[in-house]
Structure formats: C-alpha cells, structure tokens
Tab-separated table of C-alpha atoms and ligand atoms in Angstrom:
chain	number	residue	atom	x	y	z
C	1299	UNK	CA	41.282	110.386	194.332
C	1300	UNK	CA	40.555	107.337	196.082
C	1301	UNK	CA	37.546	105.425	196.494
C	1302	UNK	CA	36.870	102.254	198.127
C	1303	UNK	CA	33.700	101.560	195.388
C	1304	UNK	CA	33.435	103.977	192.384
C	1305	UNK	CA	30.233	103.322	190.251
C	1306	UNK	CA	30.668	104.725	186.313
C	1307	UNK	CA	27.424	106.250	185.597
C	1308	UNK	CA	24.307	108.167	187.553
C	1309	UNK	CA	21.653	106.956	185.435
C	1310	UNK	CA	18.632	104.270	186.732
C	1311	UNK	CA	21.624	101.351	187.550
C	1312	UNK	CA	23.939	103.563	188.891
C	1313	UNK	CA	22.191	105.523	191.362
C	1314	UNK	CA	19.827	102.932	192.204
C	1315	UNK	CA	23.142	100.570	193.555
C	1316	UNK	CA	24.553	104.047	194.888
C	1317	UNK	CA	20.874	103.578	197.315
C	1318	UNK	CA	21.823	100.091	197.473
C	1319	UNK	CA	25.123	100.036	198.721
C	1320	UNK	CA	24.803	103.263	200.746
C	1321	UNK	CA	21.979	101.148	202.475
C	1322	UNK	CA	24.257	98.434	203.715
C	1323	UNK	CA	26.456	101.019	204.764
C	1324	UNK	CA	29.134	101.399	201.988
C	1325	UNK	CA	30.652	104.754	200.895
C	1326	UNK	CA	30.663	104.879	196.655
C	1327	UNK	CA	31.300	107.635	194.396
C	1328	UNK	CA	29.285	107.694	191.258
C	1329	UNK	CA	31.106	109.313	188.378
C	1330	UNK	CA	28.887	110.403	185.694
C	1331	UNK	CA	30.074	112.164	182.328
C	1332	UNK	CA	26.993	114.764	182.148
C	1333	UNK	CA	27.626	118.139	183.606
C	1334	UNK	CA	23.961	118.059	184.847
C	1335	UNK	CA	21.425	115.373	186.251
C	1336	UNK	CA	18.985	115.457	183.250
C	1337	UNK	CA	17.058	112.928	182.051
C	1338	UNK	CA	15.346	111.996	178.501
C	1339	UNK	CA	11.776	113.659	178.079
C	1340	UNK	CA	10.318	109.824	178.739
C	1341	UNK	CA	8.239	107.528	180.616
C	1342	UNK	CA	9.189	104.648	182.009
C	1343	UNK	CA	7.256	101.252	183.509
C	1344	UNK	CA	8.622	100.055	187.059
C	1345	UNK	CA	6.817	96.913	187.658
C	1346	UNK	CA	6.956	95.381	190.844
C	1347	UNK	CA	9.445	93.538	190.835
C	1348	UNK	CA	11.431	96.728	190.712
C	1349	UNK	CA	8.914	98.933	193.048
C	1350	UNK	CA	9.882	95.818	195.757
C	1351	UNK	CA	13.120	96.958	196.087
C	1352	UNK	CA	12.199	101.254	195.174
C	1353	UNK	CA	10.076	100.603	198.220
C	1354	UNK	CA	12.729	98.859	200.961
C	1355	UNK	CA	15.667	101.657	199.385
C	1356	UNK	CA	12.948	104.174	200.215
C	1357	UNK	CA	11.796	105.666	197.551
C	1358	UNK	CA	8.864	103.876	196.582
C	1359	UNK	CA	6.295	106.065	198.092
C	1360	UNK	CA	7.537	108.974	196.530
C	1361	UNK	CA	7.505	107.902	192.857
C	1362	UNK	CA	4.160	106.492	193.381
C	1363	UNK	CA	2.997	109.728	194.665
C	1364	UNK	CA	3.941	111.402	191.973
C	1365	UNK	CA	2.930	109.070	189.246
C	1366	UNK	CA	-0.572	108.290	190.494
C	1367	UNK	CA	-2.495	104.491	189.508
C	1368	UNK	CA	-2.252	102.787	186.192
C	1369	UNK	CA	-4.957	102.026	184.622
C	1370	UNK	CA	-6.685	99.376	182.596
C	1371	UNK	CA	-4.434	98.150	179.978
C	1372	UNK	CA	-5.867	97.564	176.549
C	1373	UNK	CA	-3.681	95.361	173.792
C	1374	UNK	CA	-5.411	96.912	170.640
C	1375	UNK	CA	-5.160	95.596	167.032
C	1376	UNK	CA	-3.210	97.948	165.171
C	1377	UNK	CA	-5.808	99.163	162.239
C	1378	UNK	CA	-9.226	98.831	163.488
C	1379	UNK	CA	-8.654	99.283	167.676
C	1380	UNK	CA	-10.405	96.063	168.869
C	1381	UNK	CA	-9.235	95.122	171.924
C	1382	UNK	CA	-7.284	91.641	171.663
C	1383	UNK	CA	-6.457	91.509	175.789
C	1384	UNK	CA	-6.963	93.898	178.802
C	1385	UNK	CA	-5.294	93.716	181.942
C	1386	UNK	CA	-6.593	95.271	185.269
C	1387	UNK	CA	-4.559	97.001	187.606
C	1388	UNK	CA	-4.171	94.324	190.191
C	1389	UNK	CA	-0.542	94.048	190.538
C	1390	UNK	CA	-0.625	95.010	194.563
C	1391	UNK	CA	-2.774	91.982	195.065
C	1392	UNK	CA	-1.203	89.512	193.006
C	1393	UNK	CA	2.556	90.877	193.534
C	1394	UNK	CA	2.588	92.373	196.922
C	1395	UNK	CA	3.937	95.577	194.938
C	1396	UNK	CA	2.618	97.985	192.465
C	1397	UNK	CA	3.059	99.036	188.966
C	1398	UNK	CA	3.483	102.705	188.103
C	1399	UNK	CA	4.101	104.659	185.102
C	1400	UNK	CA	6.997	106.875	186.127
C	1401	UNK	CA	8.328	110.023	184.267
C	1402	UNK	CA	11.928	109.578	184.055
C	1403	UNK	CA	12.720	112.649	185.438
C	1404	UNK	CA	10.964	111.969	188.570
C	1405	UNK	CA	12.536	108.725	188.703
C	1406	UNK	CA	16.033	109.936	188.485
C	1407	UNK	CA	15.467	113.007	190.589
C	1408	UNK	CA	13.951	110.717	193.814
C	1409	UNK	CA	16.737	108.172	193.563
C	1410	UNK	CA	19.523	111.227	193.033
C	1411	UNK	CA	17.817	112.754	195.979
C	1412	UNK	CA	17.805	110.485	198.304
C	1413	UNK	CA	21.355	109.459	197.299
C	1414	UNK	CA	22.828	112.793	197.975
C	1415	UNK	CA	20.536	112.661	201.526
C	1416	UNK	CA	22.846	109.848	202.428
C	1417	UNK	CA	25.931	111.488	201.150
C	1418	UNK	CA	25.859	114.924	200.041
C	1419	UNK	CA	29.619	114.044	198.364
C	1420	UNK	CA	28.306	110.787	196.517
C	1421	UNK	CA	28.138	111.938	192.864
C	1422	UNK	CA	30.835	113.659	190.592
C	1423	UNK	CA	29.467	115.223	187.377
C	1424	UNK	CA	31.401	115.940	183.922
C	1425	UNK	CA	33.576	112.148	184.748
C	1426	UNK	CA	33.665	111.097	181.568
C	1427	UNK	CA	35.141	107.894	181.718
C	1428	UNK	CA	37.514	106.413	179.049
C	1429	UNK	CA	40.242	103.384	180.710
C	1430	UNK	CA	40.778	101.643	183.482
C	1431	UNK	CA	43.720	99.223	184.480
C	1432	UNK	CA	43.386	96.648	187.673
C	1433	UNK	CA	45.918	94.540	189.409
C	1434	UNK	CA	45.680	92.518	192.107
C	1435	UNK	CA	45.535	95.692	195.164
C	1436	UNK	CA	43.421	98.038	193.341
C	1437	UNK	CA	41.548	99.271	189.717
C	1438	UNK	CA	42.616	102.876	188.339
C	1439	UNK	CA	39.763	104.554	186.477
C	1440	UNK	CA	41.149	107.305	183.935
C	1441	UNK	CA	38.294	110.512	183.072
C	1442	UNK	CA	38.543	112.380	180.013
C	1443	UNK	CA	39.092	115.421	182.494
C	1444	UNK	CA	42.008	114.267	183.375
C	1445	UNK	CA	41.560	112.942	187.002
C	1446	UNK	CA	42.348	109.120	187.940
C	1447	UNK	CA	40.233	107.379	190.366
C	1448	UNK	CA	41.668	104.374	192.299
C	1449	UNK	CA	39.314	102.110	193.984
C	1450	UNK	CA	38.901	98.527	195.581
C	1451	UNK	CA	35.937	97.787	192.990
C	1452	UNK	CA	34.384	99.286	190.224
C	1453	UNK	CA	31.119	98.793	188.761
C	1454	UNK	CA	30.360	99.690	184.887
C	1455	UNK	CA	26.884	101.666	185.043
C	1456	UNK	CA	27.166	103.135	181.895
C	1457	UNK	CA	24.241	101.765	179.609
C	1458	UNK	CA	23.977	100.071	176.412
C	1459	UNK	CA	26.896	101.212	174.874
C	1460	UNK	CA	29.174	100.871	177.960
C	1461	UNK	CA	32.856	101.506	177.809
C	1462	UNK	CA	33.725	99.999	181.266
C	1463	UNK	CA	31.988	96.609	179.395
C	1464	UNK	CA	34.436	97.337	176.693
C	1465	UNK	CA	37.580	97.750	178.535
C	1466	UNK	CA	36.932	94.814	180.164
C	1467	UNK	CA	35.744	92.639	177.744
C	1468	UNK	CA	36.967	93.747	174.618
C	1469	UNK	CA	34.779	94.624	171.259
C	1470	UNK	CA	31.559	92.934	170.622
C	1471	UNK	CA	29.400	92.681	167.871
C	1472	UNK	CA	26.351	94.770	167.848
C	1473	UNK	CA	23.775	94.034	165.382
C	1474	UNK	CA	21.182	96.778	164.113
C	1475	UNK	CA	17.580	95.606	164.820
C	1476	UNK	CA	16.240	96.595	161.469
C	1477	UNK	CA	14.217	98.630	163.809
C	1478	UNK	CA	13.351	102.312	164.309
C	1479	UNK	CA	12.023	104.046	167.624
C	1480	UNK	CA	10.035	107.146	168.000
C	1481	UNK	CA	9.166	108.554	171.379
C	1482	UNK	CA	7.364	111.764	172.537
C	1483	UNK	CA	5.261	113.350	175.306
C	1484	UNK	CA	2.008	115.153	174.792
C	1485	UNK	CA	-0.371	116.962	177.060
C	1486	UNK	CA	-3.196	115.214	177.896
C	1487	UNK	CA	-5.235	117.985	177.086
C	1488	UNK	CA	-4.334	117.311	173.404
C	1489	UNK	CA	-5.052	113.797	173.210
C	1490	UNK	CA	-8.136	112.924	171.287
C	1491	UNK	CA	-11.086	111.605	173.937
C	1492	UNK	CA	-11.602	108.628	173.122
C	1493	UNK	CA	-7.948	107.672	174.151
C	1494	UNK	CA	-7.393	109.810	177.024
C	1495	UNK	CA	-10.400	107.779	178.947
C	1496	UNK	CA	-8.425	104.774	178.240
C	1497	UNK	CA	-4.956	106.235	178.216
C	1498	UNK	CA	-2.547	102.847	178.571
C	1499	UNK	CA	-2.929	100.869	175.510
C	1500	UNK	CA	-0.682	99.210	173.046
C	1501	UNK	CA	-1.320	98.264	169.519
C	1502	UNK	CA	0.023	95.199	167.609
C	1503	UNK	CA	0.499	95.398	163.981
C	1504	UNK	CA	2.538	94.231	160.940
C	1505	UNK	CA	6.075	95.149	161.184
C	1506	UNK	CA	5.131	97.889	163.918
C	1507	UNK	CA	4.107	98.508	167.299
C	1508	UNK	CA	2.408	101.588	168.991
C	1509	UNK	CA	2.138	102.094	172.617
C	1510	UNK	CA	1.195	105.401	175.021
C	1511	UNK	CA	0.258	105.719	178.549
C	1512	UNK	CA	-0.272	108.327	180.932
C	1513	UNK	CA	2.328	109.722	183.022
C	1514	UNK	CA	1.861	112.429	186.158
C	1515	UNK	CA	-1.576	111.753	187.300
C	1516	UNK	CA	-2.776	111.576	183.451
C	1517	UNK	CA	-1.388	115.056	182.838
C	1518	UNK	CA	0.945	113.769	179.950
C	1519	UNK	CA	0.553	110.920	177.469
C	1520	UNK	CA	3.917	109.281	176.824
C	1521	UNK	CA	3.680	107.777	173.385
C	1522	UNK	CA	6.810	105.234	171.930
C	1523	UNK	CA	6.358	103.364	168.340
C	1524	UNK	CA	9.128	100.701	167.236
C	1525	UNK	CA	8.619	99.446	163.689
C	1526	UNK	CA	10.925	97.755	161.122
C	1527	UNK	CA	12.877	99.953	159.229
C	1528	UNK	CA	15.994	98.019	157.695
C	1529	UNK	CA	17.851	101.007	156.374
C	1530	UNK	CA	18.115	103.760	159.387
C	1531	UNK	CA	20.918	102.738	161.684
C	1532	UNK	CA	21.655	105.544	163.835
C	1533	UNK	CA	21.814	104.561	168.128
C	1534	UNK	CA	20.928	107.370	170.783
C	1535	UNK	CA	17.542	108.802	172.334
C	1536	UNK	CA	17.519	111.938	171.458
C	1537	UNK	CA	17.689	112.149	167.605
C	1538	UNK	CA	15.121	115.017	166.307
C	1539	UNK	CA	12.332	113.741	164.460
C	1540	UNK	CA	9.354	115.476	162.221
C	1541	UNK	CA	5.946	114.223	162.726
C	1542	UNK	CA	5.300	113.736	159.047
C	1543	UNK	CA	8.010	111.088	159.209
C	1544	UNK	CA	6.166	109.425	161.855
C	1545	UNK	CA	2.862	109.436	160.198
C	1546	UNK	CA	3.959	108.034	156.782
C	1547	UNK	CA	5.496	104.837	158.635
C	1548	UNK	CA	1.908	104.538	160.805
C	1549	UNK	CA	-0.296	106.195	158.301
C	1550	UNK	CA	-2.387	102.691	158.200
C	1551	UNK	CA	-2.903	103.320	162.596
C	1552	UNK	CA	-6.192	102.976	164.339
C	1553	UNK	CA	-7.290	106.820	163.673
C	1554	UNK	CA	-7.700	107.872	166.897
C	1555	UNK	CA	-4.177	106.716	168.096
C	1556	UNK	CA	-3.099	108.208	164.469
C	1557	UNK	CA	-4.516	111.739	165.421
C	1558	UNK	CA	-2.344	111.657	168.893
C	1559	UNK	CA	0.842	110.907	166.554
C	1560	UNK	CA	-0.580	114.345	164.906
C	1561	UNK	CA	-0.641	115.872	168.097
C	1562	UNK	CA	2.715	115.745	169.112
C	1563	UNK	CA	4.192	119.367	169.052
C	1564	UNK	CA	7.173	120.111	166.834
C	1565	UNK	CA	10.580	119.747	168.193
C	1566	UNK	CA	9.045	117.503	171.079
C	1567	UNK	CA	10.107	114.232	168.501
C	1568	UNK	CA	12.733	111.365	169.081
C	1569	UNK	CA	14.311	108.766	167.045
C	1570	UNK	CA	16.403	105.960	167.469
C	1571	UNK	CA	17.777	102.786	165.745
C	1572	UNK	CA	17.567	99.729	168.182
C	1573	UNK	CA	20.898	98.220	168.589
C	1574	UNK	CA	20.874	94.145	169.904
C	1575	UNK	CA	23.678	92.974	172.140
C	1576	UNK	CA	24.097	89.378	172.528
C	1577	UNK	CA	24.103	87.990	176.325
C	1578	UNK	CA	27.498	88.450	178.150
C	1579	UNK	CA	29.242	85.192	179.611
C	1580	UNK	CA	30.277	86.948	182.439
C	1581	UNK	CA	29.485	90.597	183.707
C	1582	UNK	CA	32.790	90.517	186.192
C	1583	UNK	CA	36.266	90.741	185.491
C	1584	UNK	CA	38.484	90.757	189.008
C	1585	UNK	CA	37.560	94.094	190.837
C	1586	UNK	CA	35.720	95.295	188.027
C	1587	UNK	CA	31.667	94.425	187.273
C	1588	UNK	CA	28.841	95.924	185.158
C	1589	UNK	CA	25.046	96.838	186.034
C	1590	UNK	CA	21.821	97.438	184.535
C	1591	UNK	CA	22.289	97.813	180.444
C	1592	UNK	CA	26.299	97.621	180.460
C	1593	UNK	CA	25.488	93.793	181.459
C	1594	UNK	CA	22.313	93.165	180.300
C	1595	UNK	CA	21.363	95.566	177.106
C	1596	UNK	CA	18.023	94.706	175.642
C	1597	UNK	CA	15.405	95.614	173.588
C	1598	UNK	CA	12.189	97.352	174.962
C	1599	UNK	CA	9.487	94.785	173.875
C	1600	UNK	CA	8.806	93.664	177.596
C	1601	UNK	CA	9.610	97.184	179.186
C	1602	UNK	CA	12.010	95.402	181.602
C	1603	UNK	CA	15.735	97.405	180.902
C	1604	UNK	CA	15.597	99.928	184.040
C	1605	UNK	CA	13.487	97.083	186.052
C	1606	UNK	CA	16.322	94.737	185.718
C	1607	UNK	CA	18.945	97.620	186.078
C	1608	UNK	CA	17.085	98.534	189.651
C	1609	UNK	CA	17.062	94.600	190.335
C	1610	UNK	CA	20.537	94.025	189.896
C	1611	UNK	CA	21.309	97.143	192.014
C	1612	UNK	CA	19.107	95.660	194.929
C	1613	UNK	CA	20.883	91.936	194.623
C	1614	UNK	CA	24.372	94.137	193.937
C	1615	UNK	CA	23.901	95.824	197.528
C	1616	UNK	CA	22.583	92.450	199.288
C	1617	UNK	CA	25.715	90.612	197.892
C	1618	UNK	CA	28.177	93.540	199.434
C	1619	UNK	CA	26.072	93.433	202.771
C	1620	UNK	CA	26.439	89.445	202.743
C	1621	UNK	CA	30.141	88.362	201.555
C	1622	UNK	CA	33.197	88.760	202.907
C	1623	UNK	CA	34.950	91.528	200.289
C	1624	UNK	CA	34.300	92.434	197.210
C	1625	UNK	CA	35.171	89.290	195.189
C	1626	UNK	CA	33.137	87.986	196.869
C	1627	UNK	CA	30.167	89.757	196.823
C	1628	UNK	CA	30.407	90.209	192.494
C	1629	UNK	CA	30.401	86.381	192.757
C	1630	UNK	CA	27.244	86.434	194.562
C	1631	UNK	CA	25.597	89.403	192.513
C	1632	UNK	CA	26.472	87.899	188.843
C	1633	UNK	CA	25.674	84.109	190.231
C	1634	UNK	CA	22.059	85.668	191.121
C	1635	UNK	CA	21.411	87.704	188.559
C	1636	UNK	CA	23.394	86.410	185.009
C	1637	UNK	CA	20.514	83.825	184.523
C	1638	UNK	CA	17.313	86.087	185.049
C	1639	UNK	CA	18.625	89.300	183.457
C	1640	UNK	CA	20.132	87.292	180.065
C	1641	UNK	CA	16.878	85.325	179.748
C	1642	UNK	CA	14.798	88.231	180.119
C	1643	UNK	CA	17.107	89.958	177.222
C	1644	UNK	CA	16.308	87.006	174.764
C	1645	UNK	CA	12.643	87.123	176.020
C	1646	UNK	CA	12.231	90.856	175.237
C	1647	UNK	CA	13.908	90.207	171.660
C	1648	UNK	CA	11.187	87.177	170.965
C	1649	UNK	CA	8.664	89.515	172.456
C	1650	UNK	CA	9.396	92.049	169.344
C	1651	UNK	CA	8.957	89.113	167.110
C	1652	UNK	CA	5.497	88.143	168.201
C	1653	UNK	CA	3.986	91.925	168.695
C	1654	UNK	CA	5.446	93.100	165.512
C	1655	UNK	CA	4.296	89.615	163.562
C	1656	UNK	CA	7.411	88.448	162.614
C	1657	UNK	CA	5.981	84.635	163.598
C	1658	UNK	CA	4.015	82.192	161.999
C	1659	UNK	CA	1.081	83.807	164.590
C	1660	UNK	CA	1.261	87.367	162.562
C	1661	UNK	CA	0.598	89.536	165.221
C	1662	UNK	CA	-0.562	89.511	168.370
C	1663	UNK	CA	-0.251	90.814	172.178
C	1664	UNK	CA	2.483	88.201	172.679
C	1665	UNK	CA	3.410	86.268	175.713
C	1666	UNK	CA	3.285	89.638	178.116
C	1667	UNK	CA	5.802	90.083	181.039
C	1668	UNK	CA	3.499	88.635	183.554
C	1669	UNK	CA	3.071	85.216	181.633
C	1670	UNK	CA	6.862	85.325	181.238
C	1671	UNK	CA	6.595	85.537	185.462
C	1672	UNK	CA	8.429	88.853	185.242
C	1673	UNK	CA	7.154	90.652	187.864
C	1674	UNK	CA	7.016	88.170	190.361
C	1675	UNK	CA	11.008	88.431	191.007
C	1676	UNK	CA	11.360	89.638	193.817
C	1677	UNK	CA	14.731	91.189	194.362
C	1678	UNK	CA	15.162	91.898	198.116
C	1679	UNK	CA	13.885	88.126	198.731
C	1680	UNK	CA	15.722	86.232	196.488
C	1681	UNK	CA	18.152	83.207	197.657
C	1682	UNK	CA	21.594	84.754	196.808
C	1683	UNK	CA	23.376	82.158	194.585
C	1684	UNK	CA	27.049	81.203	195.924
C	1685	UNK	CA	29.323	81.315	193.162
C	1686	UNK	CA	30.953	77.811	191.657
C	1687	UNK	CA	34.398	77.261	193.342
C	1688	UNK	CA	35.714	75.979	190.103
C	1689	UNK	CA	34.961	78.913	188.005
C	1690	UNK	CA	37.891	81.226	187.690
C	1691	UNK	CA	36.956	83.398	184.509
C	1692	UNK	CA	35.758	86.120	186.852
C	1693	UNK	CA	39.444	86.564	188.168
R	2618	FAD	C1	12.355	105.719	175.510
R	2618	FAD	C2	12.699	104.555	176.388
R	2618	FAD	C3	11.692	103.945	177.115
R	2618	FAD	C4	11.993	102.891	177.974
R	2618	FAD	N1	11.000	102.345	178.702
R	2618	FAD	C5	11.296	101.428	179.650
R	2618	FAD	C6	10.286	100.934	180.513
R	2618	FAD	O1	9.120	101.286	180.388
R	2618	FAD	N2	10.635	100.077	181.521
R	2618	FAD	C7	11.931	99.667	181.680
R	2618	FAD	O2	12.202	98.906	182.620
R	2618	FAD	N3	12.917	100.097	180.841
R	2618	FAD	C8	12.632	100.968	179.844
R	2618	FAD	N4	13.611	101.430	179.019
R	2618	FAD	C9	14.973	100.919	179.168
R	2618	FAD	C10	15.660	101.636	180.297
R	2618	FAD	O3	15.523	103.007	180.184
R	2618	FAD	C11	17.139	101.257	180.359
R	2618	FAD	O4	17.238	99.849	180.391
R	2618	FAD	C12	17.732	101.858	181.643
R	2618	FAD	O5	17.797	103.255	181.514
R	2618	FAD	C13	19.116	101.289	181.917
R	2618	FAD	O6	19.682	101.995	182.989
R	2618	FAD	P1	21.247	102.121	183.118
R	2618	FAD	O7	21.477	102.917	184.336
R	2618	FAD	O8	21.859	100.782	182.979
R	2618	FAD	O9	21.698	102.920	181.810
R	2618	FAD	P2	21.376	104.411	181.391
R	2618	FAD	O10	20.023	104.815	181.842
R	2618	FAD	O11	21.701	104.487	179.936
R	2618	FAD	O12	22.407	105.289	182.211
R	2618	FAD	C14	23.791	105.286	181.896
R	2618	FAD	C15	24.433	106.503	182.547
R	2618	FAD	O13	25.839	106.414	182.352
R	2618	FAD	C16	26.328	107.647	181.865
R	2618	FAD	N5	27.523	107.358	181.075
R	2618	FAD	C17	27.584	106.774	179.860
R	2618	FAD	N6	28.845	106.673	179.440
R	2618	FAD	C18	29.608	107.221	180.424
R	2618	FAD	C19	31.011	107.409	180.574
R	2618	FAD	N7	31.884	107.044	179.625
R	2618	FAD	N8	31.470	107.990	181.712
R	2618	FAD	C20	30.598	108.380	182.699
R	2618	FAD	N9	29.259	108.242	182.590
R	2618	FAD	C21	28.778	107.642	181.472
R	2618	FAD	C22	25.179	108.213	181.060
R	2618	FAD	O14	25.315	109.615	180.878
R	2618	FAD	C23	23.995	107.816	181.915
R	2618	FAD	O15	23.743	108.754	182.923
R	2618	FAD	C24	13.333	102.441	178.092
R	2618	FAD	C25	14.324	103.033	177.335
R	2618	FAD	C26	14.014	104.082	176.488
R	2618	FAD	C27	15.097	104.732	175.672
C-alpha cells in the first residue's frame, strides 16, 4: 500500500493530527493495532489550550455538548476535607476557551467521527505495527498482519510505550515511579451527597493523591488515586483491581471521598504502575516523527498528556500547511513544540512531588497548571519556530 502520510496509532494524537492534517488538505492513513475503536472506561481534562484547537478542527462544540460545565474545583486536604484552594470555572473569560471534563469515549468517538466525515478510507484497524526502514525516497512500515506500508512520512502515534519511538531511537531507560494508579467510574447516583454537590475535587495527602470529577452532565463520577507503592511494577490501564485493595492503601481518606472508593462496583476497577520516560532530544528522525505520548510521555500530576498530544497535532498540521515538504514541516512542528511539551513532562513529574509531599512543603495543592501558564498556549496561534540550519540530527 502506499501512502503519502501514514500516522501509527488512532488514539487522542493520532486522530487528532488525522483532523489536523486532513484540515490543511492532506490525505493520511492512520493504522491502528485494535480491531475496534474502543476506548478506556475514563475521563479525561481538555483544558483550553487543547479545546482552542478541538474548536477550529471542529469538534469543540460537540464534546462540550456532551460533557456539560465544570464546576467549582476544590483542592481538599487528604484526611479531614478542608479545602486548601478552589478554583472557579472561569476559563472562557480568562482563556478565550473552555475547560471540560470529557469521557474518553466521547472524545475519541467525535474526533474518529469527524475524521472518517473527511475520509471515509482514513483509518485501518488490526495494523499492528512492528518495523520500519527509511531511505532517502520513502519509509516502509511493516504490520504484524503482514502488509507493508510505504509512505513519504510517518508519524509515531502510538503512546507511552511507542515502538515507532523505538525503532527510531533505539532502547531507553524507563524508570518505575514507585507509584500505583487506580481509576474507576461510578454513577452519580451512588456517590455519597455531600460530594456529588461538589463533584470536582482533589485531595493532597502523604504519599497519595485522590481526585474525582463528574463526567456526562454529572451522570458519572470519574474517580483516579496515584499513591506510592515501591513494589508493584506492572504498566497498562486496564489491570483488574478489588476495591478492598484500594481501601487499605486510602483507608486514612476524608470519609466521604472514602465511602465513594466503597462505591465503586466490582469488576469496574483499574490499576496501573506509572512508568517515567526521560525527555527525548529529538522527536524526528528523517521522514519519520512521533506525537502526543510517543514524544512526550508523562506522568498525570498536571492532567496535560492528551492536551499536549491534541497540541502537537494542531502545530503538526500548521507546520504541513506552512513548509515546503515534509522535512520541512517536522522541522517546524518539533522546533515549536520540543520545548513546551518536555518542560511540561518535568513539570507534571515535580507536580507529583509537591501533591503527594515528597518536598520539604509536605503536601499541598502544588503549583497547579494554570500557575505553570498551561492553559494559556494557544496552539492554532502560536509563532511556528523555523528550525536551526545547523542542526542535522533530525536527518
Ligand atoms: C486514566 C487516565 C487519565 C488521564 N487523564 C488525563 C487528563 O485528564 N488530561 C490529559 O490531558 N491527559 C490525561 N491522561 C493522559 C492521556 O490519556 C495520554 O497522554 C493520551 O492518551 C496520549 O495520547 P496518544 O494518542 O499519544 O496515546 P494513546 O492514547 O496511548 O494512543 C495510542 C494509540 O496507539 C495504538 N497503538 C499502540 N501501539 C501500536 C502499534 N504497535 N501499532 C498500531 N497501533 C498502536 C493504541 O492502541 C492506541 O490507540 C490520562 C491517562 C490515563 C491513563
């Protein structure tokens, strides 16, 4: 098959610089290893610097229609529930853009949707991709199904643990956080009263964090915990977990947020060990370049990973539209974007430090994405950065 741009992976990055590109009126194919579109039982925060460029691909008004306001937020102290810091929802007036609280369903289906609107032919499920060689007319992508894909440029979409990344750029070293994630949805007609009022609130404690807020017009409380756990190691999102196991590591929670933990419904449980990925030099190698996490994996202290990944996809498709091939378009996209997306991965691990009390502070709300001047990024406005005529490690 040929393809002038093939895109590994239909997840946030990958279909989001499918929109992108399609936009500025480039054909891609998007070859994704599930046999299925299906996303992880989750929610998800798109802040505005994301919703900016949601709402110029087209899709903005959708997801907020279906994920209705956020609310007050409420930074909570982990034991007794005083409130440390609120935040009111007043992210349209300060950011020209809003802040929702997406199910990551939703999210995938209105980006997938409006994809295949474009291009009915745009994405190939059960591609599972394993090599690729390049030279200097073309790169040759190699699926575990057997089928070879040649293309004038590539772009790794393929999360955290990426194999485009590692083709590319060889082994890295991944370091276990020492930390342990638990996520799960709950009705909202379960959740005890006093938090469903209030439903967006996170708790700072020692060693641990607790966080929930409501997703689908407050029909479902999305609830995710990360606390320090040196000896579990496993990576993945969708590792079954029991409730009691939950409980004994938060036993010492604010009760009300304790009883939600109590609430969640067998089987409806998730686990994971937080990997850590050190920043990557470069994110392009000749006609090959990665997006979202397989450039930029980080930890989810400052809720940016699919923000960036839907950044990067916006600059990706502005570069394209700009420069004169693809060369030089990855120059403009990884000049733009290496700076902001690596500092917000060291950011988000500090952030983990300071809301879990792993600094001299003990814990505390920590320096939250808006201090860090997250969300004022704005991805379809930014200067594009032209790349340094004396750097060659890209080739
Ligand atoms: C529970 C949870 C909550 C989160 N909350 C937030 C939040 O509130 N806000 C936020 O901004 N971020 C959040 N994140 C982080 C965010 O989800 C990720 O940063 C984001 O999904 C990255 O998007 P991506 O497209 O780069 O990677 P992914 O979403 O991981 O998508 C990768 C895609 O590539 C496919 N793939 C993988 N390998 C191959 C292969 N070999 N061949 C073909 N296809 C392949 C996968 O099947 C998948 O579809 C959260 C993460 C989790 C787990």
């Amino acid at each position: 098959m040929v393809s002038q741009i093939s895109i590994v992976g239909a997840g946030i990055g990958g279909l989001s610089a499918a929109l992108a590109l399609q936009h500025f009126g480039y054909r891609v194919r998007v070859f994704e290893q599930a046999r299925e579109l299906r996303e992880v039982g989750a929610g998800v925060v798109i802040s505005p610097n994301a919703m900016h460029a949601l709402n110029f691909l087209g899709v903005g008004e959708r997801i907020a229609s279906e994920a209705g306001p956020a609310g007050l937020f409420f930074a909570r102290h982990f034991e007794t529930g005083e409130v440390l810091k609120t935040r009111a929802n007043d992210y349209v007036e300060t950011f020209g853009a809003a802040y929702h609280q997406v199910h990551r369903a939703d999210l995938q289906a209105a980006l997938a949707s409006a994809v295949l609107r474009n291009d009915p032919d745009c994405v190939r499920l059960g591609y599972s991709f394993e090599q690729l060689t390049q030279d200097s007319e073309r790169v040759v992508a190699t699926f575990s199904n057997g089928e070879t894909v040649t293309s004038d440029a590539l772009i790794g979409c393929d999360g955290g643990t990426s194999k485009v990344r590692a083709c590319v750029f060889g082994d890295e070293v991944v370091n276990y956080t020492g930390q342990v994630a638990f996520r799960a949805l709950v009705p909202m007609a379960d959740v005890p009263p006093g938090l469903s009022e209030h439903p967006f609130a996170m708790y700072v404690g020692a060693r641990r964090y607790f966080l929930h807020y409501p997703l689908r017009h407050r029909t479902i409380m999305n609830v995710i915990a990360v606390g320090r756990e040196p000896d579990w190691q496993e990576e993945g999102w969708r590792i079954p977990a029991a409730t009691e196991e939950f409980v004994k590591l938060y036993g010492d929670l604010y009760p009300p947020a304790l009883q939600l933990i109590r609430a969640i419904a067998p089987g409806t449980l998730f686990k994971w060990g937080l990997r850590d990925r050190e920043p990557l030099a470069q994110y392009t190698k000749g006609r090959v370049s990665t997006l979202g996490d397989a450039a930029h994996p980080m930890t989810p202290f400052l809720g940016q990973g699919a923000c960036l990944a839907i950044e990067d996809a916006m600059v990706l498709g502005r570069a394209f539209a700009a420069a004169d091939g693809f060369q030089q378009a990855f120059a403009l996209y990884e000049n733009t974007r290496k700076q902001r997306a690596n500092g917000v991965q060291l950011a988000s691990r500090r952030q983990g430090d300071e809301i879990q009390g792993a600094t001299a502070r003990g814990p505390n709300p920590g320096t939250d994405a808006v201090s860090h001047g997250l969300y004022a990024y704005n991805p379809v406005t930014v200067p594009l950065t032209p790349a340094d005529p004396f750097d060659s490690a890209r080739q």
